PDB file of C-alpha atoms and ligand atoms in Angstrom:
ATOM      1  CA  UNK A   1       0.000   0.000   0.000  1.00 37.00           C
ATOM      2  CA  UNK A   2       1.384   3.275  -0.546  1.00 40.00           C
ATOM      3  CA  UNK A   3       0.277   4.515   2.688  1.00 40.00           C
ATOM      4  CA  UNK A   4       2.649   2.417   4.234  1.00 40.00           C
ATOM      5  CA  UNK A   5       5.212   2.342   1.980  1.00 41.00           C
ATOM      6  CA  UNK A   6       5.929   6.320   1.983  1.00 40.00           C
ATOM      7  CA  UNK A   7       5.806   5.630   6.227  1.00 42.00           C
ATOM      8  CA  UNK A   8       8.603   3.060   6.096  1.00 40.00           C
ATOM      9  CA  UNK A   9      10.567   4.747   3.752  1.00 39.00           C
ATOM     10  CA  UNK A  10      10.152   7.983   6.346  1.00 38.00           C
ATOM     11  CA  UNK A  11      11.385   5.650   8.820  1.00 41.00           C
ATOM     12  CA  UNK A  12      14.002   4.451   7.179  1.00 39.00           C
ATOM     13  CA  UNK A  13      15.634   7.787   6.212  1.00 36.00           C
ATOM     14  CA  UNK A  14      14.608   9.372   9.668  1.00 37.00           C
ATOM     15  CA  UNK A  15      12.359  12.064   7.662  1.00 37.00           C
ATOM     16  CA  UNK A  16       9.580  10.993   9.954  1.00 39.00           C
ATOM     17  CA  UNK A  17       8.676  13.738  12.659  1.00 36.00           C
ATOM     18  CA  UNK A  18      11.149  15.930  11.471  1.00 38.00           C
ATOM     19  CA  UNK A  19       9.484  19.583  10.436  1.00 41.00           C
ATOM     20  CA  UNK A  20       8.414  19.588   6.559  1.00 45.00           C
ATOM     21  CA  UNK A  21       7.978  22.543   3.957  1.00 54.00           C
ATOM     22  CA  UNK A  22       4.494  21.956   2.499  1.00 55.00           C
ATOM     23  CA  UNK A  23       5.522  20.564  -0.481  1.00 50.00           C
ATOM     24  CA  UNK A  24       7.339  17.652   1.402  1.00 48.00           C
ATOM     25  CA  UNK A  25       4.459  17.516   3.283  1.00 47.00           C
ATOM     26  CA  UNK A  26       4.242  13.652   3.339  1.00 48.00           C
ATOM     27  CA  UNK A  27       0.346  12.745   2.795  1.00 48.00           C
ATOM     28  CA  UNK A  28       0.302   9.692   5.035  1.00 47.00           C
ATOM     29  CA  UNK A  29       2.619  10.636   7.538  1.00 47.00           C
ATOM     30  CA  UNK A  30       1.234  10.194  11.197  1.00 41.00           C
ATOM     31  CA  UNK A  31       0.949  14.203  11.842  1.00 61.00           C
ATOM     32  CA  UNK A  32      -1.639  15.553   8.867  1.00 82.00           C
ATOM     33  CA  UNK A  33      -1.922  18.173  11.084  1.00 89.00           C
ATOM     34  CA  UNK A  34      -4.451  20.574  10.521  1.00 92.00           C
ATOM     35  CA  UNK A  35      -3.643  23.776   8.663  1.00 94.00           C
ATOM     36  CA  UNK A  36      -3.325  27.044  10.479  1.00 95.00           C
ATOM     37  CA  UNK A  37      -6.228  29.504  10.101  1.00 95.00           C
ATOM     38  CA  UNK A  38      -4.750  33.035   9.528  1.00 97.00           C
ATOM     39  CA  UNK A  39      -6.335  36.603   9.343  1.00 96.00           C
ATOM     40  CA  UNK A  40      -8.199  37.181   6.102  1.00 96.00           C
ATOM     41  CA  UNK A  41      -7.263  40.413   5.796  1.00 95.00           C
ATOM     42  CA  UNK A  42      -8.447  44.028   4.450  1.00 96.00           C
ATOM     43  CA  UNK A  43      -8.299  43.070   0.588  1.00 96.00           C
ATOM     44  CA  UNK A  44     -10.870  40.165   0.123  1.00 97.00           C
ATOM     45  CA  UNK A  45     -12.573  41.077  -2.544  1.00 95.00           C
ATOM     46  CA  UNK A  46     -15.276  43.421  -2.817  1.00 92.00           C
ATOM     47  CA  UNK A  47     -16.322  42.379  -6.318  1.00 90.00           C
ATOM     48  CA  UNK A  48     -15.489  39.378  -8.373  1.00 94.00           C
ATOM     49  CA  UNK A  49     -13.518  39.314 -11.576  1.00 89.00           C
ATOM     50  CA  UNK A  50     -15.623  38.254 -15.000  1.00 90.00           C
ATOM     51  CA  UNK A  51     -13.244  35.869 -15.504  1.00 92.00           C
ATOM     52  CA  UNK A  52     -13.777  33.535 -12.714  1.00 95.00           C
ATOM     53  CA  UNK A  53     -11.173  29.973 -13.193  1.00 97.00           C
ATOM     54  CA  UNK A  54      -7.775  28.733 -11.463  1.00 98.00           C
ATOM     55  CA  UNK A  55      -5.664  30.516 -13.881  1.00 98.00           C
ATOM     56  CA  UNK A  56      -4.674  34.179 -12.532  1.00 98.00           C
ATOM     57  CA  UNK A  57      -2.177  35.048 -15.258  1.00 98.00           C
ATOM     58  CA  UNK A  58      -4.485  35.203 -18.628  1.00 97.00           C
ATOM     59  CA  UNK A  59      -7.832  37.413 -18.512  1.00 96.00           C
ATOM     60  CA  UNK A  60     -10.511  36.485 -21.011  1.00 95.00           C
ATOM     61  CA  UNK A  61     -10.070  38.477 -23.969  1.00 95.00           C
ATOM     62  CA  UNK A  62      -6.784  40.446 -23.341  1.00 96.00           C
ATOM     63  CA  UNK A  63      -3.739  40.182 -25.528  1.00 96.00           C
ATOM     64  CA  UNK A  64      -1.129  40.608 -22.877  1.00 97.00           C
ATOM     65  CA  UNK A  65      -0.372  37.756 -20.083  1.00 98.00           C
ATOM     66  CA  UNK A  66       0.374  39.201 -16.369  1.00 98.00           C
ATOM     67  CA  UNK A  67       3.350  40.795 -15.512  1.00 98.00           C
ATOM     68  CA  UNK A  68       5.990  38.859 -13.071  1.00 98.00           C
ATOM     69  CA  UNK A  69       6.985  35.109 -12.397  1.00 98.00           C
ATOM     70  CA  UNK A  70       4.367  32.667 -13.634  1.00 98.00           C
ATOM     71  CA  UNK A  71       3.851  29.874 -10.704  1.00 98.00           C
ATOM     72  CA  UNK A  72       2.024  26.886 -10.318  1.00 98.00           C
ATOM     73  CA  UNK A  73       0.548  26.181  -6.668  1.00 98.00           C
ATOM     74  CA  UNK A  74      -1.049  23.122  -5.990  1.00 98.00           C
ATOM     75  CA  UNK A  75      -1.899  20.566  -3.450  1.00 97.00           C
ATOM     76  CA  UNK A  76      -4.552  18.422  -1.901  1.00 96.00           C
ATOM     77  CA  UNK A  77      -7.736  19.070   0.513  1.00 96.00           C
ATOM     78  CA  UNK A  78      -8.004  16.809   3.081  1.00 94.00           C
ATOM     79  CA  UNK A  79      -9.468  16.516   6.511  1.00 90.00           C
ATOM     80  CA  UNK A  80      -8.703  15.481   9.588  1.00 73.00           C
ATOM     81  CA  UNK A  81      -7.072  11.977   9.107  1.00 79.00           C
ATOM     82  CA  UNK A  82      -5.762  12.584   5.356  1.00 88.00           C
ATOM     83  CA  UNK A  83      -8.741  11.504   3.516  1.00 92.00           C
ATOM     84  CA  UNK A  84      -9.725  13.743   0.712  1.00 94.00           C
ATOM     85  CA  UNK A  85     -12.202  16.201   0.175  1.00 95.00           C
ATOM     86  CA  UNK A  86     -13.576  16.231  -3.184  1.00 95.00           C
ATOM     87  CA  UNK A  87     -15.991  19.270  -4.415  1.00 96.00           C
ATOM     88  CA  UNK A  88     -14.153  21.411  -1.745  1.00 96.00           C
ATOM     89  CA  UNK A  89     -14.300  25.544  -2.877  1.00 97.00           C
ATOM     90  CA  UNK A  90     -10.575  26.754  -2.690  1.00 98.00           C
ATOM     91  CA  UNK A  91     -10.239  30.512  -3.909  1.00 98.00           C
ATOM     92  CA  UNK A  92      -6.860  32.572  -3.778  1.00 98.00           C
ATOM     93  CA  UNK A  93      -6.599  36.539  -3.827  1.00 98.00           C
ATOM     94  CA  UNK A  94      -3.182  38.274  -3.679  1.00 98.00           C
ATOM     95  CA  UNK A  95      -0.950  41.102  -4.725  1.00 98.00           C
ATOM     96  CA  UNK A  96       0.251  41.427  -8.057  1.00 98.00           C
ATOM     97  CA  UNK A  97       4.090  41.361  -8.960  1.00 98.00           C
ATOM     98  CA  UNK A  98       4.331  44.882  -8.151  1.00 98.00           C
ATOM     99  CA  UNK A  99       2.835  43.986  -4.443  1.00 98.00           C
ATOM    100  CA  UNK A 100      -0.779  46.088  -5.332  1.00 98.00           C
ATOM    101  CA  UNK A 101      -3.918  44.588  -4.719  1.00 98.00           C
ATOM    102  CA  UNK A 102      -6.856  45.509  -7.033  1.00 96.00           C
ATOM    103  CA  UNK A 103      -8.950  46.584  -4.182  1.00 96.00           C
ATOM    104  CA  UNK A 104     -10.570  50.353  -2.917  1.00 94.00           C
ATOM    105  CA  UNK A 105      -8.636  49.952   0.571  1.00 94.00           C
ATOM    106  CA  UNK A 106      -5.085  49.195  -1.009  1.00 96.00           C
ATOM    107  CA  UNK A 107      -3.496  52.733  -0.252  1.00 93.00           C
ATOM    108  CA  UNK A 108      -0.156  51.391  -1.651  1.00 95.00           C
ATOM    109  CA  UNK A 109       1.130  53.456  -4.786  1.00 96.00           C
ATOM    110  CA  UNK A 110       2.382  50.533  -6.857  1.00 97.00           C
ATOM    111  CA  UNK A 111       1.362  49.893  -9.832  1.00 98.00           C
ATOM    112  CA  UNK A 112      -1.883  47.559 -10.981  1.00 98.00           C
ATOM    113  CA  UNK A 113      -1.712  44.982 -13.373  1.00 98.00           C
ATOM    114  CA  UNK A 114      -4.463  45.482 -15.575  1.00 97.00           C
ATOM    115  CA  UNK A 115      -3.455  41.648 -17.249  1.00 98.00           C
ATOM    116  CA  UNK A 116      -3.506  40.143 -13.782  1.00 98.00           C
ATOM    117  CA  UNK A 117      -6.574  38.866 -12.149  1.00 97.00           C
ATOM    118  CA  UNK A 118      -5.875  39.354  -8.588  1.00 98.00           C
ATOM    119  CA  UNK A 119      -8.919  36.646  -7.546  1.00 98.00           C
ATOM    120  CA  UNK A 120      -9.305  32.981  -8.622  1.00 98.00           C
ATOM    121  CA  UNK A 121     -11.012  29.753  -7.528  1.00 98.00           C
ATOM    122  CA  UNK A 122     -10.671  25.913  -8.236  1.00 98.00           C
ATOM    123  CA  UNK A 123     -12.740  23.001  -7.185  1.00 97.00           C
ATOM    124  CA  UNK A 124     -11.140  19.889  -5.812  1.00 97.00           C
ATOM    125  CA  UNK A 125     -11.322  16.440  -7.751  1.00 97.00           C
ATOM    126  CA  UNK A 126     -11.950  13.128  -6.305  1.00 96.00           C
ATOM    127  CA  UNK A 127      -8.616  12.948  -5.247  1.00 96.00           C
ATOM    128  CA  UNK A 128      -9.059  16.370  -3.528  1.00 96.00           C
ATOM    129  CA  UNK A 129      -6.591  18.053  -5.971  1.00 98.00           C
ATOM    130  CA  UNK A 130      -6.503  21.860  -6.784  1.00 98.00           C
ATOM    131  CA  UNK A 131      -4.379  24.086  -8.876  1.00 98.00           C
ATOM    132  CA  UNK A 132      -3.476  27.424  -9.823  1.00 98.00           C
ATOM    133  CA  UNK A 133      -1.724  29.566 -12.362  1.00 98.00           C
ATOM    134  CA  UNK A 134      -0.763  32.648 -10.987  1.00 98.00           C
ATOM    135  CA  UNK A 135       2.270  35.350 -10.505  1.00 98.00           C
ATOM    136  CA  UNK A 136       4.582  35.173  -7.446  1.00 98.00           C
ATOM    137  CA  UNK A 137       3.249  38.506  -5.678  1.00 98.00           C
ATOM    138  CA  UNK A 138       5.270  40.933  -4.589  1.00 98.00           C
ATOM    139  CA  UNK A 139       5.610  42.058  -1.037  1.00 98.00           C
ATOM    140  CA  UNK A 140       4.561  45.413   0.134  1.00 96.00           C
ATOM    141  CA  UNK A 141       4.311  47.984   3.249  1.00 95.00           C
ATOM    142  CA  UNK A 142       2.190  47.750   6.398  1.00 95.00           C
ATOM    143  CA  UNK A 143       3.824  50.123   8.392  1.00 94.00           C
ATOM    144  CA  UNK A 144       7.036  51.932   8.081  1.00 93.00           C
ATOM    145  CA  UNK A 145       8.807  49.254  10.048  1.00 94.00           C
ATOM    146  CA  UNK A 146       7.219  45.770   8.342  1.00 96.00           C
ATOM    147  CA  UNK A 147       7.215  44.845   5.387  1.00 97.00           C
ATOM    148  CA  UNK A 148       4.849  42.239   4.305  1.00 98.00           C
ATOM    149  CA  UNK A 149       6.279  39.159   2.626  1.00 98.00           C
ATOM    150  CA  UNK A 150       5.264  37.682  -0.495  1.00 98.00           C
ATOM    151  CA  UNK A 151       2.210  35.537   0.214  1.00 98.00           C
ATOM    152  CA  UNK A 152      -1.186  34.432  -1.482  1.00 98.00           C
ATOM    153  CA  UNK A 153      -4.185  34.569   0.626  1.00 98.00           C
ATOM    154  CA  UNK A 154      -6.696  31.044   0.940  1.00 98.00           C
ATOM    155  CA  UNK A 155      -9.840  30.414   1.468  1.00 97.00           C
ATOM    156  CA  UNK A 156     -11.594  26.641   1.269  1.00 97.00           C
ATOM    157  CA  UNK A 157     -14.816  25.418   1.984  1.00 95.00           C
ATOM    158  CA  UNK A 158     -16.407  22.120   2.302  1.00 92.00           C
ATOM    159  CA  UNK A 159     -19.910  20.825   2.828  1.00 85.00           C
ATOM    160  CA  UNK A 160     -20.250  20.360   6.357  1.00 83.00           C
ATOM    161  CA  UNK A 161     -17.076  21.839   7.127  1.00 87.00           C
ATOM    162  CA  UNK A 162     -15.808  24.963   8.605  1.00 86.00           C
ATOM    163  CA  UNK A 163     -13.932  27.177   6.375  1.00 90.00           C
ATOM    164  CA  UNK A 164     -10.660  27.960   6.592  1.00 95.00           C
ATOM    165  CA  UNK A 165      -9.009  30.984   5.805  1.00 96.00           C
ATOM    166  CA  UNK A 166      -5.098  30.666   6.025  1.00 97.00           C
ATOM    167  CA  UNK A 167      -1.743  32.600   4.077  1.00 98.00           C
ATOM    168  CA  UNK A 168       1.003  30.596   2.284  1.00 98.00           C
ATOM    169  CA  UNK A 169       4.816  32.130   2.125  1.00 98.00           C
ATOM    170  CA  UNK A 170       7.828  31.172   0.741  1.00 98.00           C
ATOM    171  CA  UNK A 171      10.440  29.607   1.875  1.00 98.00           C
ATOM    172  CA  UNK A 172      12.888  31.807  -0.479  1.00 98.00           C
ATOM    173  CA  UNK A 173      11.628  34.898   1.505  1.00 98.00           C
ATOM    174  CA  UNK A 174      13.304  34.044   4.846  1.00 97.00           C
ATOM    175  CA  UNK A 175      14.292  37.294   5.928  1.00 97.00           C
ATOM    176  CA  UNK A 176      10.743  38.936   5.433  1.00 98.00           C
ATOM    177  CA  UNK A 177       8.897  35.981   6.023  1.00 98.00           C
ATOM    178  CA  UNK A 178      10.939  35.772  10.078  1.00 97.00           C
ATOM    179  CA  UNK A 179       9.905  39.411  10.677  1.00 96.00           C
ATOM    180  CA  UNK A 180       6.399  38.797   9.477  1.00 98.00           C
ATOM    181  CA  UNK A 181       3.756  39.593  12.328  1.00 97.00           C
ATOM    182  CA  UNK A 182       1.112  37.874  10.954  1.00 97.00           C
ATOM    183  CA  UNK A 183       3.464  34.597  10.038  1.00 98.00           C
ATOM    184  CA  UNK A 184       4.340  35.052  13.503  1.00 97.00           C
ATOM    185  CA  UNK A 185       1.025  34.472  15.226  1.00 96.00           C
ATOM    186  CA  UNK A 186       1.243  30.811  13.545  1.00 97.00           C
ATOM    187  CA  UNK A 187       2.349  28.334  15.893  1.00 94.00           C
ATOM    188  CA  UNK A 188       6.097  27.430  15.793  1.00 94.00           C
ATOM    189  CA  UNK A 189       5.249  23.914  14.768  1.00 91.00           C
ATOM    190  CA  UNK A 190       2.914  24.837  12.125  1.00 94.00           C
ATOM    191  CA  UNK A 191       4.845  27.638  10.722  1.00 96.00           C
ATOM    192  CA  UNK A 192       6.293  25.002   8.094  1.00 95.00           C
ATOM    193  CA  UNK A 193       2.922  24.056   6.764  1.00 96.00           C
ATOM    194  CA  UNK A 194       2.049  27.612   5.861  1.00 98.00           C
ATOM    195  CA  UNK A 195       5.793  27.491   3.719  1.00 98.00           C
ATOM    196  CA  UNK A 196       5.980  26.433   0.256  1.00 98.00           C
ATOM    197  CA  UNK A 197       9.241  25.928  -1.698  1.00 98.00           C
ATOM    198  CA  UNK A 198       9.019  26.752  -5.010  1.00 98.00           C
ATOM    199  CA  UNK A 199      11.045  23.982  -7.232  1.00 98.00           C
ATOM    200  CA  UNK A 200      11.535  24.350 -11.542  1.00 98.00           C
ATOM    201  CA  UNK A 201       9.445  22.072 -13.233  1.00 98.00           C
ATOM    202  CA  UNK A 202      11.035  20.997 -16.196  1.00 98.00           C
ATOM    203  CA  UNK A 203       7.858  20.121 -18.525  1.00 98.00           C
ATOM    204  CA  UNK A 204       5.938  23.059 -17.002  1.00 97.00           C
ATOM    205  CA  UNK A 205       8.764  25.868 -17.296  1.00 97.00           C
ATOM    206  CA  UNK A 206       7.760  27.026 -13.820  1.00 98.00           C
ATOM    207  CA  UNK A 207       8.318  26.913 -10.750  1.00 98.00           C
ATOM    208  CA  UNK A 208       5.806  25.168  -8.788  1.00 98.00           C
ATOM    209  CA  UNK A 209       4.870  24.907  -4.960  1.00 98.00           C
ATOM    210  CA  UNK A 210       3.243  22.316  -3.186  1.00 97.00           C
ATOM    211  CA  UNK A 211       0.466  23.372  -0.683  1.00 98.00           C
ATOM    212  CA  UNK A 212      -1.631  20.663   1.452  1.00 96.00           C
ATOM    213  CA  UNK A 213      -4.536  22.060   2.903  1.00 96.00           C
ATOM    214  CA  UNK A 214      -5.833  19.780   6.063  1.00 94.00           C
ATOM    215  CA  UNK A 215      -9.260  20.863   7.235  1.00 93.00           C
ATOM    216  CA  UNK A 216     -10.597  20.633  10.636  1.00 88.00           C
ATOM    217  CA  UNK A 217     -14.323  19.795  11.699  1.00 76.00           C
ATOM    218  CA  UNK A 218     -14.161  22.635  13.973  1.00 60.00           C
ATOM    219  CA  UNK A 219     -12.301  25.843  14.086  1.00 50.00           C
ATOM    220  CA  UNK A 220     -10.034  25.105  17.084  1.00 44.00           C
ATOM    221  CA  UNK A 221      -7.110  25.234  15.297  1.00 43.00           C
ATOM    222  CA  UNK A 222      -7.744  29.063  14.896  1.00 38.00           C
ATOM    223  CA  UNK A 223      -4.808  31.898  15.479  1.00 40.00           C
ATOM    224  CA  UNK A 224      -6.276  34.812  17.098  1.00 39.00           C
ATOM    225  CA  UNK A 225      -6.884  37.209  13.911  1.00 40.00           C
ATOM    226  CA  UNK A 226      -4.543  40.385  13.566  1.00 40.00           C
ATOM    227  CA  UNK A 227      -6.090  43.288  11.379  1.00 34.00           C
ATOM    228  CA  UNK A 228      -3.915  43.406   8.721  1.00 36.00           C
TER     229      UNK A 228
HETATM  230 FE1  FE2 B 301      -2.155  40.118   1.912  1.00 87.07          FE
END
């Protein structure tokens, strides 16, 4: 069974227990421990793009593709006990390259991406697989003293479920990403899960991160929200 085989090869090379990125994340390990819920933020948005799929990087009917690093993220819904959620709702909103959102409380002066689509959503197959196409976002300002890392905002909800809102990093972004307040309300033993590396994939000439999302029943996995 591959269950078991991916444990005893953990075993073997002492893998097991030892703190993951997400996209090591291994699937049957004996943790599949539930992903962190993080603030949602100011820059949900308000209204919803026409163009409403899991690619962020080509907008119906424009010429021009989005500005920045084209990325793939993608990963698996599960709950509580690594068994897959199919049908589950994940949507993604973030900054473009340039670290702007497209939203009316975004004071930051950088640039918008008129090619970009800032908002996306997926649905999860039987095997409770999502994707996206999207831009590595930029980082930008909070305050004059923080800086916000790069980072894609998530949302994912189930039948029956409680939703959970979380943030994913990278793991490239170590400086910002240590200084990051809102990172920092995660849990030291979850921070990892919330950390994607992104790796070149040869036959997709991208870079791609791996992000498993494990859903609770209830939402006592929660870090206290920070308004940001
Ligand atoms: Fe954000």
């Amino acid at each position: 069974m591959v269950i078991n085989t991916r444990r005893t090869l953990l075993k073997k090379t002492g893998l097991l227990g030892i703190g993951l990125l997400a996209h090591q994340l291994p699937l049957a390990s004996n943790q599949c421990l539930l992903t962190p819920q993080q603030t949602e933020g100011p820059f949900y948005p308000l209204q919803f793009p026409q163009d409403q799929n899991n690619d962020l990087t080509l907008i119906e009917g424009h010429s021009q593709p989005a500005k920045g690093e084209m990325i793939m993220i993608k990963g698996r819904v599960l709950i509580d006990g690594c068994q897959p959620i199919k049908g589950a709702k994940v949507e993604i909103w973030q900054a473009c390259t340039s670290g702007r959102y497209n939203h009316d409380y975004d004071g930051n002066p950088a640039p918008l991406d008129p090619n970009f689509q800032y908002w996306g959503y997926g649905t999860t197959d039987d095997d409770g697989q999502y994707s996206f196409i999207t831009v590595k976002p930029g980082s930008y300002p909070v305050t004059r003293d923080w800086q916000r890392p790069p980072h894609i905002h998530f949302k994912v909800t189930a039948p029956t479920l409680s939703p959970l809102i979380t943030q994913l990093y990278f793991s490239e972004e170590t400086e910002l990403n240590q200084k990051d307040r809102i990172l920092g309300r995660v849990p030291p033993q979850k921070k990892e899960l919330v950390i994607t590396q992104l790796i070149f994939d040869n036959s997709l000439k991208k870079r791609v991160g791996q992000f498993n999302i494990i859903l609770g029943q209830s939402l006592a996995n929660n870090v206290t929200p920070e308004i940001v």
